[in-house]
Structures are given as structure tokens and as C-alpha cells.
């Protein structure tokens, strides 16, 4: 029903005797019209012409002078009739009218409404409480493989997958984030992948609620972003089990660089792999979600 308003406005213009289509519009539209669009009939015995729609019903009447039948080029009035018929034809048949000069006025309201709806959705979002976030992990839909792709070219895995060089080659891994780096964790390091030409980033994190993994959110997210932006880049983020530490870093990346909310990030990752960050990590992710949401709302409020 959104197209009725522009049709009504166009009909008002047509009933106005002083309405004149700008010459620049006529020169650009008439000679590109398909042959089947010239369906109006010029009456030599009358000073008016009637434009018919493709269904045969009368769409509108335009006052114009009678066109000379022997003229090789239509008169100014005929050009105006052609232009109006073209616009009406495209409206009735939902064709692309973005190339016509009236496009901006006809679609400005729709675009503004779309932007307002998106802003309202962001403004209405509130980070859930911890208990609600925990329930999201109960909706198991992923797998418990050694490694799973949770986002295009982004993988989450365990220690076995991180040490399996043949598997890494088959997957085409180019970057690795080890969230369990260190002598008493998954002790690989950059030297371990030297023969595979894999970029390595290690974080000596511990799967304990008191560990401040949030200090590595942006560093790890930036490393993952650089890896995915590399032509042919594929990134593996792993820890010992691929459930808590690595999952927390991947969720942080999706929130920081892919602009997902924590809720959407959890749903997406959990649908591909069973994850469950510990309570301390989840609380830090929640704090990050609140901070990013405030930044989005501040930025949107500054836009016109």
C-alpha cells in the first residue's frame, strides 16, 4: 500500500493546469522508452489526450495540444505525456524507479523509517542478567568435535586440534590464538608452527572465574580481525577444551568487530559448537556488552 501515496500525489499534479515536466527530464526519458509504452492516443479533433494503463483502465488525463500526425518528433505536450506514463507504468508494476528524478522524494520517507526502526531496535536492547545469559548455553545445538567453524573462516577448537598439523593444513589455518598458552597449559608457541607459516598469538589465561580475561579482549579481537582480513585467512582460536577461554575470546571478537550483541553472539557460536564460559568470563563479557551498547547508543544519538 506504500505506493498509493506517490500515485495520489502524481494524480494531483496531473489535474493541475500549470503542471509542466522539466525539459531536462523529458530529454532523458522519452527516447529510451520501450515501444509498448507509447499507448496514449493523440486526438486531432480535441485538445486533450488520454493516457491508458496496461490494463486498459484510465489512469489519468493530461491537458496538452494535439500532436501533428506528420511530425517526426513529438511535441512538448507529447513528451510530457510519455514521461508521466513511464512513471505511472513503473509504479503500477513495481519496477525500479531509482533512475527517475522523483526517486528521492518518493523513497525518502521509507528510508528514514528504516533507519529509525534500526535505531529503535538498538536503543531497546538491554544486556540480560547473568541468569538469562546462562540459559542461552542450555540450548545445545552445536557439536563437541575437536574443532568447529563458528563464523566464516573462524574456528574454535581444543588442544588436540591445535597440535594436529595435518588437520591444520587441511583446514587451511593461517592464524592461531592460543588462549591456554604457557608451560603448564597447551605449550605450543610460534616455533611449533614455524614450518606451517602460521601466525601465532598466545595468551596465558587460566579457566578460573577470578582470571581477568577481559584485558585480552581487544588484543585478541584485533589479531583475529587481521587474520580474517588477510586474503585466504582462516583463524583457529583454541584452549585446552575449546569451551571456556577460547569461546570467551571469540564472543568478544564478534561483539567488538562484527557488532553483535552478546545474546546474538552466544546464539550463533552455540549453534555450531557447545560452549560454556565460566561465570567470571561471562560476567566480563556482559560488562563488555554493556559498554559497547552505550557506545552505539551515543553514536546513534549524534547522527542527524
Short mmCIF file of C-alpha atoms in Angstrom, two decimals:
data_model
loop_
_atom_site.label_atom_id
_atom_site.label_comp_id
_atom_site.label_asym_id
_atom_site.label_seq_id
_atom_site.Cartn_x
_atom_site.Cartn_y
_atom_site.Cartn_z
CA UNK A 1 0.00 0.00 0.00
CA UNK A 2 3.03 2.28 0.25
CA UNK A 3 2.85 3.13 -3.44
CA UNK A 4 -0.65 4.68 -3.21
CA UNK A 5 0.64 7.96 -1.78
CA UNK A 6 3.02 8.76 -4.68
CA UNK A 7 0.26 7.77 -7.16
CA UNK A 8 -2.18 10.12 -5.42
CA UNK A 9 0.34 12.97 -5.46
CA UNK A 10 1.08 12.37 -9.12
CA UNK A 11 -2.61 12.47 -9.96
CA UNK A 12 -2.92 15.81 -8.15
CA UNK A 13 -0.14 17.17 -10.33
CA UNK A 14 -1.85 15.90 -13.45
CA UNK A 15 -5.08 17.71 -12.63
CA UNK A 16 -3.22 20.99 -12.25
CA UNK A 17 -3.29 23.02 -15.46
CA UNK A 18 0.02 24.71 -14.66
CA UNK A 19 1.92 21.45 -14.19
CA UNK A 20 4.94 21.24 -16.51
CA UNK A 21 7.52 18.47 -16.52
CA UNK A 22 11.04 19.97 -16.66
CA UNK A 23 12.61 19.80 -20.09
CA UNK A 24 15.74 18.04 -18.78
CA UNK A 25 13.60 15.16 -17.58
CA UNK A 26 11.90 14.82 -20.95
CA UNK A 27 15.13 14.74 -22.94
CA UNK A 28 16.49 11.89 -20.82
CA UNK A 29 13.42 9.70 -20.70
CA UNK A 30 11.47 9.83 -23.98
CA UNK A 31 13.77 8.21 -26.49
CA UNK A 32 14.64 5.36 -24.11
CA UNK A 33 11.03 4.33 -23.68
CA UNK A 34 10.07 0.84 -24.91
CA UNK A 35 7.76 0.74 -27.87
CA UNK A 36 4.91 -0.74 -25.86
CA UNK A 37 4.87 2.30 -23.57
CA UNK A 38 3.56 4.62 -26.31
CA UNK A 39 -0.05 3.63 -25.75
CA UNK A 40 -1.56 7.08 -25.43
CA UNK A 41 -3.66 8.30 -28.36
CA UNK A 42 -3.38 11.84 -29.64
CA UNK A 43 -6.74 13.16 -30.82
CA UNK A 44 -6.60 15.60 -33.69
CA UNK A 45 -10.15 16.76 -33.01
CA UNK A 46 -9.56 17.56 -29.36
CA UNK A 47 -7.09 19.48 -27.27
CA UNK A 48 -6.72 16.69 -24.73
CA UNK A 49 -5.04 13.30 -24.71
CA UNK A 50 -5.82 10.27 -22.57
CA UNK A 51 -3.15 8.01 -21.14
CA UNK A 52 -4.23 4.43 -20.63
CA UNK A 53 -2.62 1.94 -18.25
CA UNK A 54 -1.56 -1.53 -19.43
CA UNK A 55 -4.82 -2.95 -18.07
CA UNK A 56 -6.87 -0.62 -20.23
CA UNK A 57 -8.24 1.38 -17.34
CA UNK A 58 -7.95 5.14 -17.43
CA UNK A 59 -5.11 6.23 -15.15
CA UNK A 60 -5.07 9.97 -15.68
CA UNK A 61 -5.70 12.79 -18.16
CA UNK A 62 -3.19 15.40 -19.17
CA UNK A 63 -4.14 18.61 -20.92
CA UNK A 64 -1.98 19.12 -23.97
CA UNK A 65 -2.14 20.37 -27.53
CA UNK A 66 -2.95 17.94 -30.34
CA UNK A 67 0.16 16.41 -31.85
CA UNK A 68 0.70 16.73 -35.56
CA UNK A 69 0.44 13.28 -37.09
CA UNK A 70 3.16 14.02 -39.61
CA UNK A 71 5.66 15.31 -37.07
CA UNK A 72 8.86 13.28 -36.81
CA UNK A 73 9.36 14.21 -33.16
CA UNK A 74 6.53 14.54 -30.62
CA UNK A 75 5.62 17.94 -29.28
CA UNK A 76 6.42 19.18 -25.80
CA UNK A 77 3.00 18.03 -24.63
CA UNK A 78 3.53 14.57 -26.04
CA UNK A 79 6.89 14.32 -24.30
CA UNK A 80 5.25 15.23 -21.01
CA UNK A 81 2.63 12.56 -21.57
CA UNK A 82 5.34 10.00 -22.30
CA UNK A 83 7.20 10.87 -19.13
CA UNK A 84 4.12 10.68 -16.92
CA UNK A 85 3.08 7.39 -18.47
CA UNK A 86 6.54 5.94 -17.85
CA UNK A 87 6.43 6.89 -14.18
CA UNK A 88 2.90 5.53 -13.72
CA UNK A 89 3.84 2.30 -15.52
CA UNK A 90 6.79 1.72 -13.22
CA UNK A 91 4.76 2.45 -10.11
CA UNK A 92 1.96 0.09 -11.11
CA UNK A 93 4.39 -2.70 -11.93
CA UNK A 94 6.76 -2.18 -9.01
CA UNK A 95 9.68 -1.57 -11.35
CA UNK A 96 12.88 0.20 -10.38
CA UNK A 97 12.30 3.95 -10.47
CA UNK A 98 15.54 4.91 -8.77
CA UNK A 99 16.80 6.48 -12.01
CA UNK A 100 13.90 8.91 -12.26
CA UNK A 101 14.22 12.43 -10.85
CA UNK A 102 11.34 11.92 -8.41
CA UNK A 103 13.04 8.97 -6.70
CA UNK A 104 14.42 10.90 -3.75
CA UNK A 105 11.08 12.33 -2.75
CA UNK A 106 9.20 9.05 -3.14
CA UNK A 107 11.60 6.90 -1.14
CA UNK A 108 12.99 9.34 1.42
CA UNK A 109 10.22 8.55 3.91
CA UNK A 110 10.71 4.80 3.55
CA UNK A 111 14.48 5.06 4.09
CA UNK A 112 14.06 7.31 7.11
CA UNK A 113 11.59 4.87 8.65
CA UNK A 114 14.03 2.01 8.09
CA UNK A 115 16.84 3.88 9.85
CA UNK A 116 14.57 4.82 12.73
CA UNK A 117 13.48 1.21 13.18
CA UNK A 118 17.09 0.06 13.32
CA UNK A 119 17.97 2.75 15.85
CA UNK A 120 14.96 1.82 17.95
CA UNK A 121 16.00 -1.85 17.94
CA UNK A 122 19.47 -0.90 19.18
CA UNK A 123 18.09 1.53 21.74
CA UNK A 124 15.59 -1.04 23.03
CA UNK A 125 18.28 -3.68 23.56
CA UNK A 126 19.32 -4.22 27.15
CA UNK A 127 22.02 -6.64 28.27
CA UNK A 128 20.28 -9.53 30.04
CA UNK A 129 21.00 -10.56 33.59
CA UNK A 130 23.53 -13.32 34.27
CA UNK A 131 20.86 -15.97 34.84
CA UNK A 132 19.28 -15.22 31.45
CA UNK A 133 22.65 -15.40 29.70
CA UNK A 134 23.35 -18.77 31.30
CA UNK A 135 20.11 -20.16 29.92
CA UNK A 136 21.33 -19.45 26.40
CA UNK A 137 24.04 -22.08 26.82
CA UNK A 138 21.46 -24.69 27.79
CA UNK A 139 20.05 -24.58 24.28
CA UNK A 140 22.50 -27.04 22.85
CA UNK A 141 22.57 -27.21 19.09
CA UNK A 142 26.25 -27.37 18.27
CA UNK A 143 28.78 -30.18 18.41
CA UNK A 144 31.61 -31.33 20.62
CA UNK A 145 34.16 -32.02 17.88
CA UNK A 146 37.82 -31.22 18.30
CA UNK A 147 37.30 -28.16 16.09
CA UNK A 148 34.24 -26.39 14.65
CA UNK A 149 33.71 -23.42 12.37
CA UNK A 150 31.54 -20.95 14.27
CA UNK A 151 31.82 -17.96 11.91
CA UNK A 152 33.05 -17.72 8.31
CA UNK A 153 36.74 -18.76 8.40
CA UNK A 154 36.77 -18.62 12.21
CA UNK A 155 37.23 -21.86 14.16
CA UNK A 156 37.10 -22.86 17.82
CA UNK A 157 38.99 -25.96 18.91
CA UNK A 158 40.79 -27.83 21.65
CA UNK A 159 44.42 -28.75 22.34
CA UNK A 160 44.28 -31.87 20.15
CA UNK A 161 43.24 -29.82 17.12
CA UNK A 162 45.88 -27.19 17.85
CA UNK A 163 48.66 -29.81 17.84
CA UNK A 164 47.43 -31.73 14.79
CA UNK A 165 49.45 -30.15 11.99
CA UNK A 166 47.85 -32.29 9.30
CA UNK A 167 44.42 -31.12 10.40
CA UNK A 168 45.55 -27.51 10.41
CA UNK A 169 46.84 -27.88 6.85
CA UNK A 170 43.59 -29.47 5.69
CA UNK A 171 41.59 -26.62 7.24
CA UNK A 172 43.91 -24.01 5.74
CA UNK A 173 44.55 -22.33 9.09
CA UNK A 174 46.75 -19.23 8.75
CA UNK A 175 46.41 -17.70 12.24
CA UNK A 176 46.16 -19.26 15.69
CA UNK A 177 45.12 -17.75 19.01
CA UNK A 178 46.12 -19.94 21.93
CA UNK A 179 44.08 -18.94 24.98
CA UNK A 180 45.90 -21.54 27.09
CA UNK A 181 49.48 -20.61 26.35
CA UNK A 182 52.25 -21.44 28.78
CA UNK A 183 54.42 -24.25 30.03
CA UNK A 184 51.68 -25.89 32.08
CA UNK A 185 48.93 -25.39 29.52
CA UNK A 186 48.96 -26.01 25.75
CA UNK A 187 52.65 -25.35 25.30
CA UNK A 188 52.98 -24.87 21.54
CA UNK A 189 54.19 -21.37 20.72
CA UNK A 190 55.20 -19.74 17.45
CA UNK A 191 58.11 -22.17 16.95
CA UNK A 192 55.73 -25.12 16.84
CA UNK A 193 54.02 -23.73 13.71
CA UNK A 194 57.11 -22.35 12.03
CA UNK A 195 57.04 -24.95 9.24
CA UNK A 196 53.36 -24.19 8.54
CA UNK A 197 53.78 -20.42 8.15
CA UNK A 198 51.08 -19.80 10.75
CA UNK A 199 50.89 -16.51 12.65
CA UNK A 200 50.65 -17.16 16.37
CA UNK A 201 49.27 -15.19 19.30
CA UNK A 202 49.39 -16.70 22.77
CA UNK A 203 47.54 -15.75 25.95
CA UNK A 204 48.44 -17.41 29.22
CA UNK A 205 44.91 -17.48 30.56
CA UNK A 206 43.51 -19.76 33.25
CA UNK A 207 40.00 -21.14 33.26
CA UNK A 208 39.13 -19.61 36.60
CA UNK A 209 36.29 -17.15 37.34
CA UNK A 210 38.73 -14.78 39.03
CA UNK A 211 41.02 -14.52 35.98
CA UNK A 212 40.76 -11.16 34.19
CA UNK A 213 40.47 -12.35 30.62
CA UNK A 214 38.84 -9.05 29.65
CA UNK A 215 42.26 -7.37 29.43
CA UNK A 216 42.90 -9.51 26.34
CA UNK A 217 39.54 -8.95 24.63
CA UNK A 218 40.65 -6.16 22.30
CA UNK A 219 44.13 -7.54 21.64
CA UNK A 220 42.77 -10.95 20.68
CA UNK A 221 39.90 -9.44 18.70
CA UNK A 222 42.29 -7.27 16.68
CA UNK A 223 44.53 -10.27 15.93
CA UNK A 224 41.52 -12.30 14.77
CA UNK A 225 40.35 -9.37 12.64
CA UNK A 226 43.74 -9.07 10.92
CA UNK A 227 43.75 -12.80 10.26
CA UNK A 228 40.28 -12.80 8.70
CA UNK A 229 41.10 -9.73 6.63
CA UNK A 230 44.14 -11.50 5.16
CA UNK A 231 43.36 -12.95 1.71
CA UNK A 232 42.62 -16.62 2.30
CA UNK A 233 42.96 -16.14 6.05
CA UNK A 234 41.48 -18.68 8.46
CA UNK A 235 41.78 -18.34 12.21
CA UNK A 236 41.74 -21.01 14.91
CA UNK A 237 41.07 -19.92 18.49
CA UNK A 238 41.71 -22.70 20.98
CA UNK A 239 42.35 -23.51 24.60
CA UNK A 240 42.52 -26.90 26.32
CA UNK A 241 38.91 -27.97 25.73
CA UNK A 242 37.61 -25.30 23.36
CA UNK A 243 34.73 -24.50 25.68
CA UNK A 244 35.51 -21.59 28.00
CA UNK A 245 38.63 -19.50 27.36
CA UNK A 246 38.64 -19.71 23.56
CA UNK A 247 34.87 -19.24 23.44
CA UNK A 248 35.11 -16.06 25.52
CA UNK A 249 37.66 -14.56 23.12
CA UNK A 250 35.58 -15.45 20.05
CA UNK A 251 32.47 -13.93 21.60
CA UNK A 252 34.42 -10.77 22.36
CA UNK A 253 35.59 -10.59 18.73
CA UNK A 254 32.05 -10.91 17.39
CA UNK A 255 30.90 -8.15 19.71
CA UNK A 256 33.79 -5.77 19.02
CA UNK A 257 34.35 -6.15 15.28
CA UNK A 258 31.17 -7.78 13.98
CA UNK A 259 28.98 -5.51 16.14
CA UNK A 260 26.84 -8.34 17.51
CA UNK A 261 25.17 -8.17 20.86
CA UNK A 262 26.28 -10.70 23.44
CA UNK A 263 22.98 -12.53 23.07
CA UNK A 264 23.30 -12.89 19.30
CA UNK A 265 26.97 -13.84 19.54
CA UNK A 266 26.21 -16.61 22.03
CA UNK A 267 23.36 -17.94 19.90
CA UNK A 268 25.48 -18.06 16.76
CA UNK A 269 28.54 -19.70 18.30
CA UNK A 270 26.49 -22.08 20.44
CA UNK A 271 24.57 -23.24 17.37
CA UNK A 272 27.83 -24.53 15.85
CA UNK A 273 29.73 -25.66 18.94
CA UNK A 274 28.78 -26.40 22.53
CA UNK A 275 30.46 -23.69 24.59
CA UNK A 276 30.20 -22.58 28.20
CA UNK A 277 32.49 -19.81 29.50
CA UNK A 278 32.85 -19.85 33.27
CA UNK A 279 30.84 -17.40 35.35
CA UNK A 280 33.71 -14.95 35.70
CA UNK A 281 34.30 -14.81 31.94
CA UNK A 282 30.58 -14.46 31.27
CA UNK A 283 30.35 -11.56 33.70
CA UNK A 284 33.25 -9.82 31.93
CA UNK A 285 31.58 -10.41 28.56
CA UNK A 286 28.40 -8.90 29.97
CA UNK A 287 30.32 -5.81 31.07
CA UNK A 288 31.77 -5.53 27.56
CA UNK A 289 28.28 -5.81 26.06
CA UNK A 290 27.00 -3.00 28.27
CA UNK A 291 29.94 -0.79 27.32
CA UNK A 292 29.57 -1.42 23.58
CA UNK A 293 25.82 -0.87 23.72
CA UNK A 294 26.32 2.50 25.41
CA UNK A 295 28.80 3.47 22.68
CA UNK A 296 26.31 2.50 19.96
CA UNK A 297 23.52 4.50 21.55
CA UNK A 298 25.78 7.53 21.95
CA UNK A 299 26.87 7.32 18.31
CA UNK A 300 23.30 6.95 17.06
CA UNK A 301 22.14 9.94 19.09
CA UNK A 302 24.77 12.09 17.37
CA UNK A 303 23.55 11.18 13.87
CA UNK A 304 21.06 13.56 12.22
#
